[in-house]
mmCIF file of C-alpha atoms in Angstrom:
data_model
loop_
_atom_site.group_PDB
_atom_site.id
_atom_site.type_symbol
_atom_site.label_atom_id
_atom_site.label_comp_id
_atom_site.label_asym_id
_atom_site.label_seq_id
_atom_site.Cartn_x
_atom_site.Cartn_y
_atom_site.Cartn_z
ATOM 1 C CA MET A 1 -18.887 -41.993 -51.728
ATOM 2 C CA PRO A 2 -21.746 -42.972 -49.458
ATOM 3 C CA ASP A 3 -24.526 -40.671 -48.488
ATOM 4 C CA TRP A 4 -23.181 -39.806 -45.053
ATOM 5 C CA PHE A 5 -26.660 -38.660 -43.947
ATOM 6 C CA GLU A 6 -28.021 -42.210 -44.219
ATOM 7 C CA ILE A 7 -26.310 -44.932 -42.182
ATOM 8 C CA GLY A 8 -27.390 -47.769 -44.502
ATOM 9 C CA TYR A 9 -23.921 -47.822 -46.123
ATOM 10 C CA LEU A 10 -22.583 -49.342 -42.893
ATOM 11 C CA GLN A 11 -24.537 -52.524 -43.543
ATOM 12 C CA GLY A 12 -22.294 -53.388 -46.515
ATOM 13 C CA GLY A 13 -19.060 -52.449 -44.736
ATOM 14 C CA SER A 14 -16.621 -54.182 -42.430
ATOM 15 C CA PRO A 15 -17.850 -56.338 -39.530
ATOM 16 C CA ARG A 16 -17.173 -53.373 -37.209
ATOM 17 C CA GLN A 17 -19.200 -51.031 -39.419
ATOM 18 C CA GLN A 18 -22.064 -53.581 -39.506
ATOM 19 C CA GLN A 19 -21.866 -53.735 -35.686
ATOM 20 C CA ALA A 20 -21.970 -49.939 -35.569
ATOM 21 C CA TYR A 21 -25.049 -49.938 -37.750
ATOM 22 C CA ALA A 22 -26.791 -52.508 -35.556
ATOM 23 C CA THR A 23 -25.923 -50.507 -32.435
ATOM 24 C CA LEU A 24 -27.195 -47.208 -33.917
ATOM 25 C CA VAL A 25 -30.454 -48.933 -34.837
ATOM 26 C CA GLU A 26 -30.886 -50.923 -31.635
ATOM 27 C CA TYR A 27 -30.369 -47.839 -29.429
ATOM 28 C CA ARG A 28 -32.402 -45.620 -31.826
ATOM 29 C CA ILE A 29 -29.596 -43.081 -31.759
ATOM 30 C CA MET A 30 -30.111 -41.606 -35.201
ATOM 31 C CA GLU A 31 -33.857 -41.856 -34.948
ATOM 32 C CA ALA A 32 -33.933 -39.997 -31.606
ATOM 33 C CA LEU A 33 -31.588 -37.292 -32.953
ATOM 34 C CA ALA A 34 -33.433 -36.921 -36.303
ATOM 35 C CA PRO A 35 -34.599 -33.362 -35.550
ATOM 36 C CA TYR A 36 -30.917 -32.343 -35.340
ATOM 37 C CA THR A 37 -29.747 -33.807 -38.666
ATOM 38 C CA PRO A 38 -27.381 -36.376 -37.131
ATOM 39 C CA VAL A 39 -24.380 -37.619 -39.147
ATOM 40 C CA LEU A 40 -21.934 -40.361 -38.061
ATOM 41 C CA THR A 41 -18.420 -39.009 -38.480
ATOM 42 C CA GLY A 42 -14.986 -40.092 -37.334
ATOM 43 C CA THR A 43 -13.042 -43.221 -38.100
ATOM 44 C CA ILE A 44 -15.771 -45.883 -38.174
ATOM 45 C CA PRO A 45 -17.480 -44.596 -41.354
ATOM 46 C CA LEU A 46 -14.038 -44.403 -42.976
ATOM 47 C CA GLY A 47 -13.070 -47.939 -41.947
ATOM 48 C CA ILE A 48 -9.915 -46.810 -40.170
ATOM 49 C CA ASP A 49 -11.157 -47.292 -36.646
ATOM 50 C CA LEU A 50 -9.369 -48.987 -33.783
ATOM 51 C CA ALA A 51 -10.898 -51.465 -31.338
ATOM 52 C CA ASP A 52 -11.716 -48.634 -28.879
ATOM 53 C CA SER A 53 -12.984 -46.105 -31.422
ATOM 54 C CA ASP A 54 -16.247 -44.477 -30.530
ATOM 55 C CA LEU A 55 -19.334 -43.617 -32.518
ATOM 56 C CA ASP A 56 -19.035 -39.866 -33.223
ATOM 57 C CA VAL A 57 -22.327 -38.280 -34.129
ATOM 58 C CA ILE A 58 -22.597 -34.599 -34.995
ATOM 59 C CA CYS A 59 -25.785 -32.560 -34.854
ATOM 60 C CA GLU A 60 -27.061 -29.103 -35.593
ATOM 61 C CA VAL A 61 -28.242 -27.744 -32.186
ATOM 62 C CA HIS A 62 -29.641 -24.257 -31.741
ATOM 63 C CA GLN A 63 -31.339 -24.799 -28.401
ATOM 64 C CA PRO A 64 -28.941 -26.723 -26.153
ATOM 65 C CA GLU A 65 -31.375 -26.978 -23.252
ATOM 66 C CA VAL A 66 -33.990 -28.691 -25.462
ATOM 67 C CA PHE A 67 -31.322 -30.953 -26.981
ATOM 68 C CA LEU A 68 -29.950 -31.894 -23.530
ATOM 69 C CA ALA A 69 -33.455 -32.715 -22.265
ATOM 70 C CA LEU A 70 -34.011 -34.999 -25.281
ATOM 71 C CA ALA A 71 -30.607 -36.655 -24.779
ATOM 72 C CA LYS A 72 -31.307 -37.270 -21.089
ATOM 73 C CA ARG A 73 -34.718 -38.751 -21.855
ATOM 74 C CA GLU A 74 -33.379 -41.003 -24.636
ATOM 75 C CA PHE A 75 -29.961 -41.952 -23.360
ATOM 76 C CA GLY A 76 -29.752 -40.897 -19.692
ATOM 77 C CA SER A 77 -30.162 -44.426 -18.327
ATOM 78 C CA LEU A 78 -27.270 -45.796 -20.373
ATOM 79 C CA PRO A 79 -23.889 -46.511 -18.724
ATOM 80 C CA GLY A 80 -21.467 -43.608 -18.537
ATOM 81 C CA TYR A 81 -24.074 -40.995 -19.483
ATOM 82 C CA CYS A 82 -22.819 -37.431 -19.075
ATOM 83 C CA ALA A 83 -23.670 -34.227 -20.882
ATOM 84 C CA TYR A 84 -22.620 -30.622 -20.840
ATOM 85 C CA HIS A 85 -22.871 -27.360 -22.743
ATOM 86 C CA ASN A 86 -19.698 -25.375 -23.243
ATOM 87 C CA VAL A 87 -20.184 -21.633 -23.751
ATOM 88 C CA GLN A 88 -16.508 -20.751 -23.079
ATOM 89 C CA GLU A 89 -15.604 -21.374 -26.685
ATOM 90 C CA SER A 90 -17.024 -19.812 -29.777
ATOM 91 C CA PRO A 91 -19.116 -21.184 -31.210
ATOM 92 C CA ALA A 92 -20.536 -22.887 -28.136
ATOM 93 C CA TYR A 93 -21.084 -26.602 -28.270
ATOM 94 C CA THR A 94 -22.905 -29.423 -26.478
ATOM 95 C CA ILE A 95 -21.483 -32.858 -25.720
ATOM 96 C CA VAL A 96 -23.351 -36.014 -24.753
ATOM 97 C CA ARG A 97 -21.485 -39.238 -23.972
ATOM 98 C CA PHE A 98 -22.646 -42.749 -23.028
ATOM 99 C CA GLN A 99 -21.988 -46.388 -23.718
ATOM 100 C CA ALA A 100 -24.233 -48.257 -26.196
ATOM 101 C CA GLY A 101 -23.336 -51.923 -26.227
ATOM 102 C CA VAL A 102 -19.681 -52.266 -27.095
ATOM 103 C CA PHE A 103 -19.395 -48.705 -28.399
ATOM 104 C CA PRO A 104 -18.680 -45.515 -26.514
ATOM 105 C CA VAL A 105 -20.837 -42.820 -28.103
ATOM 106 C CA GLU A 106 -20.108 -39.089 -28.332
ATOM 107 C CA ILE A 107 -22.731 -36.719 -29.665
ATOM 108 C CA PHE A 108 -21.489 -33.248 -30.543
ATOM 109 C CA GLY A 109 -23.975 -30.510 -31.103
ATOM 110 C CA GLN A 110 -23.264 -27.034 -32.453
ATOM 111 C CA ALA A 111 -25.388 -24.171 -33.832
ATOM 112 C CA LEU A 112 -24.045 -24.779 -37.317
ATOM 113 C CA PRO A 113 -25.423 -26.909 -40.110
ATOM 114 C CA VAL A 114 -23.614 -30.276 -39.989
ATOM 115 C CA ARG A 115 -22.190 -29.685 -43.468
ATOM 116 C CA GLN A 116 -20.319 -26.689 -42.033
ATOM 117 C CA GLN A 117 -18.958 -28.425 -38.940
ATOM 118 C CA ARG A 118 -15.320 -29.463 -38.866
ATOM 119 C CA ALA A 119 -16.014 -33.146 -38.259
ATOM 120 C CA TYR A 120 -18.143 -33.374 -41.381
ATOM 121 C CA ARG A 121 -15.639 -31.485 -43.533
ATOM 122 C CA HIS A 122 -12.837 -33.714 -42.235
ATOM 123 C CA LEU A 123 -14.938 -36.832 -43.022
ATOM 124 C CA LEU A 124 -15.353 -35.683 -46.673
ATOM 125 C CA ILE A 125 -11.702 -34.842 -47.133
ATOM 126 C CA GLU A 126 -10.378 -37.956 -45.448
ATOM 127 C CA ALA A 127 -12.791 -40.189 -47.420
ATOM 128 C CA ARG A 128 -11.629 -38.672 -50.635
ATOM 129 C CA LEU A 129 -7.973 -39.123 -49.758
ATOM 130 C CA LEU A 130 -8.585 -42.731 -48.880
ATOM 131 C CA ALA A 131 -10.514 -43.351 -52.071
ATOM 132 C CA MET A 132 -7.804 -41.739 -54.223
ATOM 133 C CA GLY A 133 -4.905 -43.472 -52.498
ATOM 134 C CA GLY A 134 -6.086 -47.037 -52.295
ATOM 135 C CA PRO A 135 -5.098 -49.748 -49.831
ATOM 136 C CA GLU A 136 -1.558 -48.426 -49.141
ATOM 137 C CA ILE A 137 -2.814 -45.130 -47.774
ATOM 138 C CA ARG A 138 -5.459 -46.860 -45.647
ATOM 139 C CA GLN A 139 -2.796 -49.197 -44.266
ATOM 140 C CA GLY A 140 -0.390 -46.286 -43.620
ATOM 141 C CA ILE A 141 -3.062 -44.289 -41.768
ATOM 142 C CA GLN A 142 -4.047 -47.378 -39.796
ATOM 143 C CA LEU A 143 -0.409 -47.948 -38.727
ATOM 144 C CA LEU A 144 -0.079 -44.332 -37.569
ATOM 145 C CA ARG A 145 -3.353 -44.629 -35.655
ATOM 146 C CA GLN A 146 -2.182 -47.847 -34.031
ATOM 147 C CA ALA A 147 0.998 -46.073 -33.054
ATOM 148 C CA GLY A 148 -1.146 -43.597 -31.063
ATOM 149 C CA LEU A 149 -1.870 -40.726 -33.429
ATOM 150 C CA LYS A 150 -5.358 -39.263 -33.635
ATOM 151 C CA THR A 151 -7.006 -39.284 -37.049
ATOM 152 C CA GLU A 152 -6.230 -35.812 -38.353
ATOM 153 C CA PRO A 153 -2.591 -35.859 -37.155
ATOM 154 C CA ALA A 154 -2.207 -39.319 -38.744
ATOM 155 C CA PHE A 155 -3.373 -37.962 -42.106
ATOM 156 C CA ALA A 156 -1.124 -34.897 -41.787
ATOM 157 C CA CYS A 157 1.848 -37.096 -40.880
ATOM 158 C CA TYR A 158 1.227 -39.539 -43.705
ATOM 159 C CA PHE A 159 0.942 -36.791 -46.298
ATOM 160 C CA GLY A 160 3.762 -34.629 -44.765
ATOM 161 C CA LEU A 161 1.486 -31.648 -44.035
ATOM 162 C CA ALA A 162 2.835 -29.029 -41.721
ATOM 163 C CA GLY A 163 0.738 -26.929 -39.349
ATOM 164 C CA ASP A 164 -2.362 -27.615 -37.283
ATOM 165 C CA PRO A 165 -3.993 -30.752 -38.723
ATOM 166 C CA TYR A 166 -7.369 -29.725 -37.392
#
């Protein structure tokens, strides 16, 4: 398994993963977010992304107002920039979205270490399942995703798991 905390593994991946790496570097996304322990999660690191998949970055954020100020300074001029802090749910979270080249980007911040956040835990589990199952599982998940299922529901469907896939 790659070290998910270092994006260098993307350089040796698929053309789309290499493009994601180049975008993250060109727009200094991980560099700007370094104080928040950023980790790329979602389908692109797993190699099961679709053409419209975004770059999902999770961060540990304890001071949303400081984080939002940094995000606005670093990414506020990019197309589609929007940001908000949701305190209605527990734990509260912060979302920043924008377009970086061909990729939509979503940054998710929460006052939890990234290793404890759902997206990171899902990344680890899904990566392990893909590694254990080989090409047929990857292809099956890809087909379910192409049919319109989100990632977690696609895994649940493929493996016949009942209940909330999240």
